[in-house]
XYZ file of C-alpha atoms in Angstrom:
115
model
C 0.000 0.000 0.000
C 1.432 3.355 -1.045
C 1.236 6.360 1.235
C 2.488 9.876 0.597
C 2.828 12.163 3.614
C 3.558 15.839 3.133
C 5.050 18.115 5.781
C 6.866 21.409 6.213
C 4.161 23.937 5.490
C 3.409 26.974 7.604
C 2.863 30.698 7.740
C 5.628 32.817 6.247
C 6.020 36.452 5.284
C 6.455 37.479 1.647
C 10.043 36.923 0.616
C 10.454 34.096 3.094
C 11.337 30.441 2.545
C 9.938 27.031 3.360
C 11.057 23.507 2.620
C 8.379 20.922 2.023
C 8.973 17.194 2.348
C 7.019 14.251 0.993
C 7.760 10.853 2.475
C 6.665 7.883 0.409
C 6.045 4.392 1.648
C 5.727 1.442 -0.642
C 7.853 0.313 -3.532
C 6.889 2.803 -6.240
C 8.999 5.804 -5.369
C 12.436 5.342 -6.888
C 11.347 4.394 -10.402
C 8.655 7.043 -10.896
C 8.528 10.723 -11.749
C 7.242 12.619 -8.723
C 5.416 15.913 -8.646
C 4.479 18.688 -6.269
C 1.035 20.135 -6.773
C -0.911 22.912 -5.098
C -4.500 23.958 -4.723
C -5.563 27.434 -3.695
C -9.070 28.147 -2.395
C -11.539 28.249 -5.246
C -8.995 27.064 -7.786
C -8.155 23.755 -9.388
C -5.149 21.767 -8.278
C -2.121 22.535 -10.432
C 1.288 21.008 -11.005
C 4.098 23.119 -9.556
C 7.179 21.024 -10.231
C 8.139 17.509 -11.225
C 11.299 15.453 -11.030
C 12.164 12.286 -12.928
C 13.531 9.173 -11.299
C 16.960 10.282 -12.497
C 16.636 13.713 -10.922
C 15.741 15.965 -13.883
C 13.426 18.762 -12.731
C 10.809 20.817 -14.495
C 8.812 23.779 -13.194
C 5.815 25.860 -14.061
C 6.776 29.366 -15.129
C 5.353 31.030 -12.041
C 7.873 29.337 -9.728
C 10.948 29.109 -11.933
C 13.963 30.590 -10.228
C 12.263 30.486 -6.817
C 11.415 26.816 -6.173
C 13.723 23.818 -6.313
C 12.502 20.221 -6.392
C 14.826 17.418 -5.336
C 14.587 13.795 -4.293
C 16.360 11.259 -2.135
C 15.680 7.831 -3.589
C 17.452 6.120 -0.687
C 14.998 7.585 1.809
C 11.983 7.707 -0.523
C 11.548 11.438 -0.037
C 10.922 14.321 -2.408
C 11.503 17.921 -1.370
C 10.364 21.339 -2.517
C 12.541 24.237 -1.476
C 10.536 27.427 -1.850
C 12.317 30.776 -1.730
C 11.125 34.328 -2.235
C 7.577 33.260 -1.482
C 4.731 35.445 -2.679
C 1.136 35.760 -1.447
C -0.018 34.029 -4.625
C 1.903 30.924 -3.534
C -0.622 30.479 -0.732
C -2.202 27.057 -1.225
C -2.337 23.530 0.068
C 0.610 21.598 -1.349
C 0.501 17.921 -2.255
C 2.840 15.392 -3.741
C 1.914 12.569 -6.061
C 3.288 10.689 -8.977
C 3.418 12.392 -12.344
C 0.998 11.687 -13.946
C -1.063 11.555 -10.782
C -2.670 8.492 -9.301
C -5.971 9.353 -7.666
C -5.667 6.979 -4.752
C -2.253 8.359 -3.787
C -3.424 11.847 -2.811
C -2.544 12.593 0.815
C -3.653 15.338 3.172
C -1.201 17.883 1.867
C 0.477 20.658 3.813
C -0.766 24.239 4.018
C 1.459 27.108 2.930
C 0.291 30.607 3.765
C 2.259 33.635 2.624
C 1.092 36.764 4.363
C 2.428 39.776 6.187
């Protein structure tokens, strides 16, 4: 049974930083592309960043240069380092495979950027 558990969210001022973690249980992690997604109130969930099993990242334009996705295949963990956060980054952040698998959605972690 696969479980994805996100952590690391919080309240931060504009310009601040947070590091999100996603711990994966099960045997699917190391050979799959992983993604970070976010959902703001009243909006659809969107892909923020993805990373292949070999470590190649890709980002949506709105976070390029500010967010960094990385992974540790030994510890089955994917990270999202978020710098220079903006109020529009406020959302609940989730990890999942890319493409997503519906039954793998976890609870997510809330990121709030506000002064």
